[in-house]
Amino acid sequence: MRPVPHKLSGTGAPGVAMPRLDTLPEIHQACWQQLAACVRDKSHGWRVLGLATVDGDTADLRSVVVREVDDRARTLMFFTDARSPKVVQIAVQPQARMLAWSGALSWQLRLRVRLDVQTSGLAVSSRWARLRLSPAAQDYLSPLPPGAPLGGPMPPPLPDRDSRNHFAVVLAQVQAMDWLELHADGHRRALFGADGAGQWVTP
Ligand SMILES: Cc1cc2nc3c(=O)[nH]c(=O)nc-3n(C[C@H](O)[C@H](O)[C@H](O)COP(=O)(O)O)c2cc1C
């Protein structure tokens, strides 16, 4: 199968024309190629995904950055603060949805996922070892949990690197994909199951 180029990263600008993919297996493979590409390419439209979870009797939604993709295991990974409200929501209901849009590709991807939050173990410690000396480490060192009210008018001083960290990894097992392509010659939409089998549906 052909590798799919990622047209003019994330800009949505008209430019290098990408050939339209004809078959469901090609499109499924291309979706995983683009997910892998967004980990390496900070300007890729799919790098920041919407993550929707269930919060009691309502929905919740936020942005997360795709950090790792394993196309064989059909998983995505993102990082989070173990104390964040989404972690509590996921413990109650691990079924979630992820949403991506790339203007460059004119592709929307909706993922049905099952989430697994890990706060200890090798998967966590190995990634924290790489992250802890980078500026991004501050995201997981705050003495206060995400969403906690701040007492004063100023943000508190930055914690030092030896403070206790609250780093967690979240693994999203992709159970189904809903791919939508917007195109002047006609929009197209396909659904893929966990086994990769696909079917065309009305956009
Ligand atoms: C561009 C962008 C990327 C973000 N990436 C992440 C991320 O990878 N992980 C994360 O936990 N929060 C990330 N956030 C912050 C979340 O969107 C959210 O504000 C925070 O995690 C608290 O969410 P919660 O209250 O639902 O737990 C990001 C926000 C933006 C704007």
Short mmCIF file of C-alpha atoms and ligand atoms in Angstrom, two decimals:
data_model
loop_
_atom_site.label_atom_id
_atom_site.label_comp_id
_atom_site.label_asym_id
_atom_site.label_seq_id
_atom_site.Cartn_x
_atom_site.Cartn_y
_atom_site.Cartn_z
CA MET A 1 0.00 0.00 0.00
CA ARG A 2 1.20 3.52 -0.73
CA PRO A 3 2.52 5.67 2.13
CA VAL A 4 0.32 8.72 2.49
CA PRO A 5 2.05 12.12 2.42
CA HIS A 6 0.97 14.65 4.99
CA LYS A 7 0.14 17.65 2.88
CA LEU A 8 1.45 21.09 4.04
CA SER A 9 1.53 20.38 7.76
CA GLY A 10 -1.55 21.48 9.64
CA THR A 11 -2.08 24.72 7.72
CA GLY A 12 -5.05 23.67 5.68
CA ALA A 13 -3.52 25.74 2.87
CA PRO A 14 -4.16 24.59 -0.66
CA GLY A 15 -0.93 23.15 -1.96
CA VAL A 16 0.43 19.71 -2.67
CA ALA A 17 -2.54 17.71 -3.89
CA MET A 18 -2.88 14.39 -2.13
CA PRO A 19 -4.24 11.55 -4.25
CA ARG A 20 -7.62 10.35 -3.00
CA LEU A 21 -7.39 6.90 -1.53
CA ASP A 22 -9.72 4.41 -3.15
CA THR A 23 -10.05 1.44 -0.85
CA LEU A 24 -11.07 0.92 2.75
CA PRO A 25 -7.82 -0.91 3.70
CA GLU A 26 -5.78 1.98 2.24
CA ILE A 27 -7.77 4.52 4.21
CA HIS A 28 -7.51 2.52 7.44
CA GLN A 29 -3.76 2.18 7.03
CA ALA A 30 -3.46 5.88 6.19
CA CYS A 31 -5.32 6.84 9.37
CA TRP A 32 -2.76 4.98 11.46
CA GLN A 33 0.09 6.46 9.42
CA GLN A 34 -1.24 9.94 10.08
CA LEU A 35 -1.67 9.23 13.80
CA ALA A 36 1.97 8.11 13.92
CA ALA A 37 3.00 11.19 11.92
CA CYS A 38 1.30 13.58 14.33
CA VAL A 39 3.53 12.38 17.18
CA ARG A 40 6.60 13.53 15.23
CA ASP A 41 5.10 16.64 13.60
CA LYS A 42 4.07 19.39 16.02
CA SER A 43 2.12 21.21 13.31
CA HIS A 44 0.01 18.19 12.35
CA GLY A 45 -3.67 18.87 12.89
CA TRP A 46 -4.22 15.55 14.65
CA ARG A 47 -1.53 16.13 17.29
CA VAL A 48 -3.97 17.85 19.65
CA LEU A 49 -7.09 15.73 19.98
CA GLY A 50 -10.35 16.39 21.72
CA LEU A 51 -10.97 13.84 24.45
CA ALA A 52 -14.57 13.42 25.59
CA THR A 53 -15.37 11.53 28.78
CA VAL A 54 -18.45 10.88 30.86
CA ASP A 55 -18.83 12.99 33.99
CA GLY A 56 -21.81 11.63 35.93
CA ASP A 57 -24.86 12.44 33.85
CA THR A 58 -23.09 14.87 31.55
CA ALA A 59 -20.20 14.97 29.10
CA ASP A 60 -16.77 16.53 29.54
CA LEU A 61 -14.25 17.50 26.89
CA ARG A 62 -10.69 18.78 26.72
CA SER A 63 -7.60 18.86 24.50
CA VAL A 64 -4.76 16.37 24.87
CA VAL A 65 -1.53 15.86 22.94
CA VAL A 66 -0.87 12.52 21.27
CA ARG A 67 2.52 11.38 22.62
CA GLU A 68 2.85 7.84 21.29
CA VAL A 69 1.04 5.66 18.79
CA ASP A 70 1.29 1.89 18.38
CA ASP A 71 -0.50 0.91 15.20
CA ARG A 72 -0.07 -2.83 15.81
CA ALA A 73 -1.58 -2.67 19.30
CA ARG A 74 -4.03 0.00 18.03
CA THR A 75 -3.26 2.30 20.94
CA LEU A 76 -2.59 6.00 21.47
CA MET A 77 -0.91 7.41 24.55
CA PHE A 78 -1.20 10.80 26.19
CA PHE A 79 0.19 12.19 29.43
CA THR A 80 -1.74 13.78 32.27
CA ASP A 81 -1.67 14.87 35.90
CA ALA A 82 -2.88 11.92 37.96
CA ARG A 83 -4.99 14.30 40.09
CA SER A 84 -6.90 15.83 37.17
CA PRO A 85 -10.69 15.50 37.14
CA LYS A 86 -10.60 13.44 33.95
CA VAL A 87 -8.72 10.68 35.81
CA VAL A 88 -11.61 10.33 38.28
CA GLN A 89 -14.08 10.29 35.40
CA ILE A 90 -12.09 7.58 33.58
CA ALA A 91 -11.97 5.42 36.72
CA VAL A 92 -15.78 5.43 36.78
CA GLN A 93 -16.27 5.12 33.00
CA PRO A 94 -13.24 4.19 30.87
CA GLN A 95 -15.20 4.35 27.61
CA ALA A 96 -14.43 7.64 25.86
CA ARG A 97 -14.26 9.36 22.46
CA MET A 98 -11.43 11.20 20.77
CA LEU A 99 -11.81 13.70 17.95
CA ALA A 100 -9.26 14.93 15.42
CA TRP A 101 -9.44 17.30 12.46
CA SER A 102 -6.71 18.03 9.93
CA GLY A 103 -7.33 20.93 7.56
CA ALA A 104 -4.31 19.83 5.53
CA LEU A 105 -5.85 16.42 4.92
CA SER A 106 -9.49 17.56 5.14
CA TRP A 107 -9.95 14.51 7.36
CA GLN A 108 -11.91 14.21 10.56
CA LEU A 109 -11.29 11.18 12.75
CA ARG A 110 -13.57 10.13 15.59
CA LEU A 111 -12.26 7.35 17.78
CA ARG A 112 -14.15 5.14 20.20
CA VAL A 113 -11.60 4.26 22.87
CA ARG A 114 -11.22 2.51 26.18
CA LEU A 115 -8.86 4.38 28.50
CA ASP A 116 -6.40 2.97 31.00
CA VAL A 117 -4.67 5.39 33.40
CA GLN A 118 -1.30 4.26 34.74
CA THR A 119 0.32 6.09 37.66
CA SER A 120 3.14 3.67 38.48
CA GLY A 121 5.23 0.97 36.83
CA LEU A 122 7.79 0.93 34.06
CA ALA A 123 5.59 2.65 31.47
CA VAL A 124 5.32 5.64 33.80
CA SER A 125 8.83 5.73 35.27
CA SER A 126 10.60 5.37 31.93
CA ARG A 127 8.67 8.26 30.39
CA TRP A 128 9.05 10.44 33.48
CA ALA A 129 12.81 9.81 33.40
CA ARG A 130 12.89 11.32 29.89
CA LEU A 131 10.51 14.17 30.73
CA ARG A 132 11.66 15.32 34.15
CA LEU A 133 14.51 17.53 32.94
CA SER A 134 12.39 19.23 30.25
CA PRO A 135 10.24 22.36 30.73
CA ALA A 136 7.13 20.16 30.32
CA ALA A 137 7.93 18.52 33.67
CA GLN A 138 6.39 21.58 35.39
CA ASP A 139 2.99 20.37 34.21
CA TYR A 140 3.22 17.43 36.62
CA LEU A 141 4.95 19.07 39.61
CA SER A 142 2.35 21.56 40.78
CA PRO A 143 1.53 21.25 44.51
CA LEU A 144 -2.12 21.88 43.60
CA PRO A 145 -4.26 19.61 41.41
CA PRO A 146 -5.53 20.90 38.05
CA GLY A 147 -8.62 23.05 38.57
CA ALA A 148 -7.85 23.89 42.23
CA PRO A 149 -8.70 27.54 43.04
CA LEU A 150 -5.69 29.79 43.54
CA GLY A 151 -5.63 31.63 46.85
CA GLY A 152 -3.99 34.88 45.75
CA PRO A 153 -3.92 37.15 42.72
CA MET A 154 -0.61 35.69 41.49
CA PRO A 155 0.14 32.11 40.35
CA PRO A 156 2.29 30.27 42.94
CA PRO A 157 6.06 29.99 42.26
CA LEU A 158 7.20 27.12 40.06
CA PRO A 159 8.06 23.97 42.02
CA ASP A 160 11.59 22.57 41.80
CA ARG A 161 12.34 19.36 39.89
CA ASP A 162 12.72 17.28 43.04
CA SER A 163 9.15 17.99 44.14
CA ARG A 164 6.76 15.08 44.14
CA ASN A 165 5.47 14.50 40.60
CA HIS A 166 1.94 13.58 39.59
CA PHE A 167 2.78 12.28 36.15
CA ALA A 168 0.47 9.65 34.65
CA VAL A 169 0.20 8.03 31.25
CA VAL A 170 -3.14 7.24 29.67
CA LEU A 171 -3.40 4.48 27.11
CA ALA A 172 -6.31 4.68 24.69
CA GLN A 173 -7.23 1.37 23.09
CA VAL A 174 -8.94 2.19 19.81
CA GLN A 175 -12.11 0.13 19.41
CA ALA A 176 -13.60 1.85 16.38
CA MET A 177 -12.76 4.63 13.93
CA ASP A 178 -15.09 6.97 12.08
CA TRP A 179 -13.26 8.63 9.19
CA LEU A 180 -14.75 11.56 7.28
CA GLU A 181 -13.14 13.20 4.27
CA LEU A 182 -14.41 16.56 3.03
CA HIS A 183 -13.82 16.95 -0.69
CA ALA A 184 -15.10 19.15 -3.50
CA ASP A 185 -15.91 16.05 -5.55
CA GLY A 186 -18.04 14.62 -2.74
CA HIS A 187 -17.52 13.87 0.91
CA ARG A 188 -16.79 10.30 1.97
CA ARG A 189 -17.12 8.53 5.29
CA ALA A 190 -16.07 5.08 6.48
CA LEU A 191 -16.37 3.17 9.73
CA PHE A 192 -13.69 0.73 10.92
CA GLY A 193 -13.97 -1.82 13.71
CA ALA A 194 -11.25 -2.92 16.11
CA ASP A 195 -10.17 -5.58 13.60
CA GLY A 196 -9.76 -2.92 10.89
CA ALA A 197 -12.69 -4.14 8.81
CA GLY A 198 -14.37 -1.16 7.23
CA GLN A 199 -17.62 -0.12 5.59
CA TRP A 200 -18.67 2.97 3.67
CA VAL A 201 -21.48 5.01 5.21
CA THR A 202 -23.33 8.13 4.21
CA PRO A 203 -21.37 11.22 5.25
C1 LIG B 1 -3.15 22.49 23.17
C2 LIG B 1 -3.44 21.83 24.49
C3 LIG B 1 -2.89 20.61 24.77
C4 LIG B 1 -3.15 19.99 25.99
N1 LIG B 1 -2.62 18.75 26.24
C5 LIG B 1 -2.92 18.11 27.39
C6 LIG B 1 -2.44 16.79 27.62
O1 LIG B 1 -1.73 16.18 26.80
N2 LIG B 1 -2.78 16.19 28.78
C7 LIG B 1 -3.59 16.82 29.70
O2 LIG B 1 -3.88 16.20 30.73
N3 LIG B 1 -4.05 18.06 29.52
C8 LIG B 1 -3.74 18.72 28.37
N4 LIG B 1 -4.22 19.98 28.15
C9 LIG B 1 -5.06 20.61 29.18
C10 LIG B 1 -6.46 20.00 29.14
O3 LIG B 1 -7.11 20.40 27.94
C11 LIG B 1 -7.29 20.37 30.37
O4 LIG B 1 -7.42 21.77 30.48
C12 LIG B 1 -6.66 19.82 31.64
O5 LIG B 1 -6.06 18.56 31.43
C13 LIG B 1 -7.72 19.65 32.73
O6 LIG B 1 -8.70 18.78 32.23
P1 LIG B 1 -9.73 17.98 33.18
O7 LIG B 1 -10.23 19.02 34.16
O8 LIG B 1 -10.79 17.52 32.25
O9 LIG B 1 -8.98 16.87 33.82
C14 LIG B 1 -3.99 20.62 26.94
C15 LIG B 1 -4.55 21.85 26.63
C16 LIG B 1 -4.28 22.44 25.44
C17 LIG B 1 -4.90 23.79 25.15
#
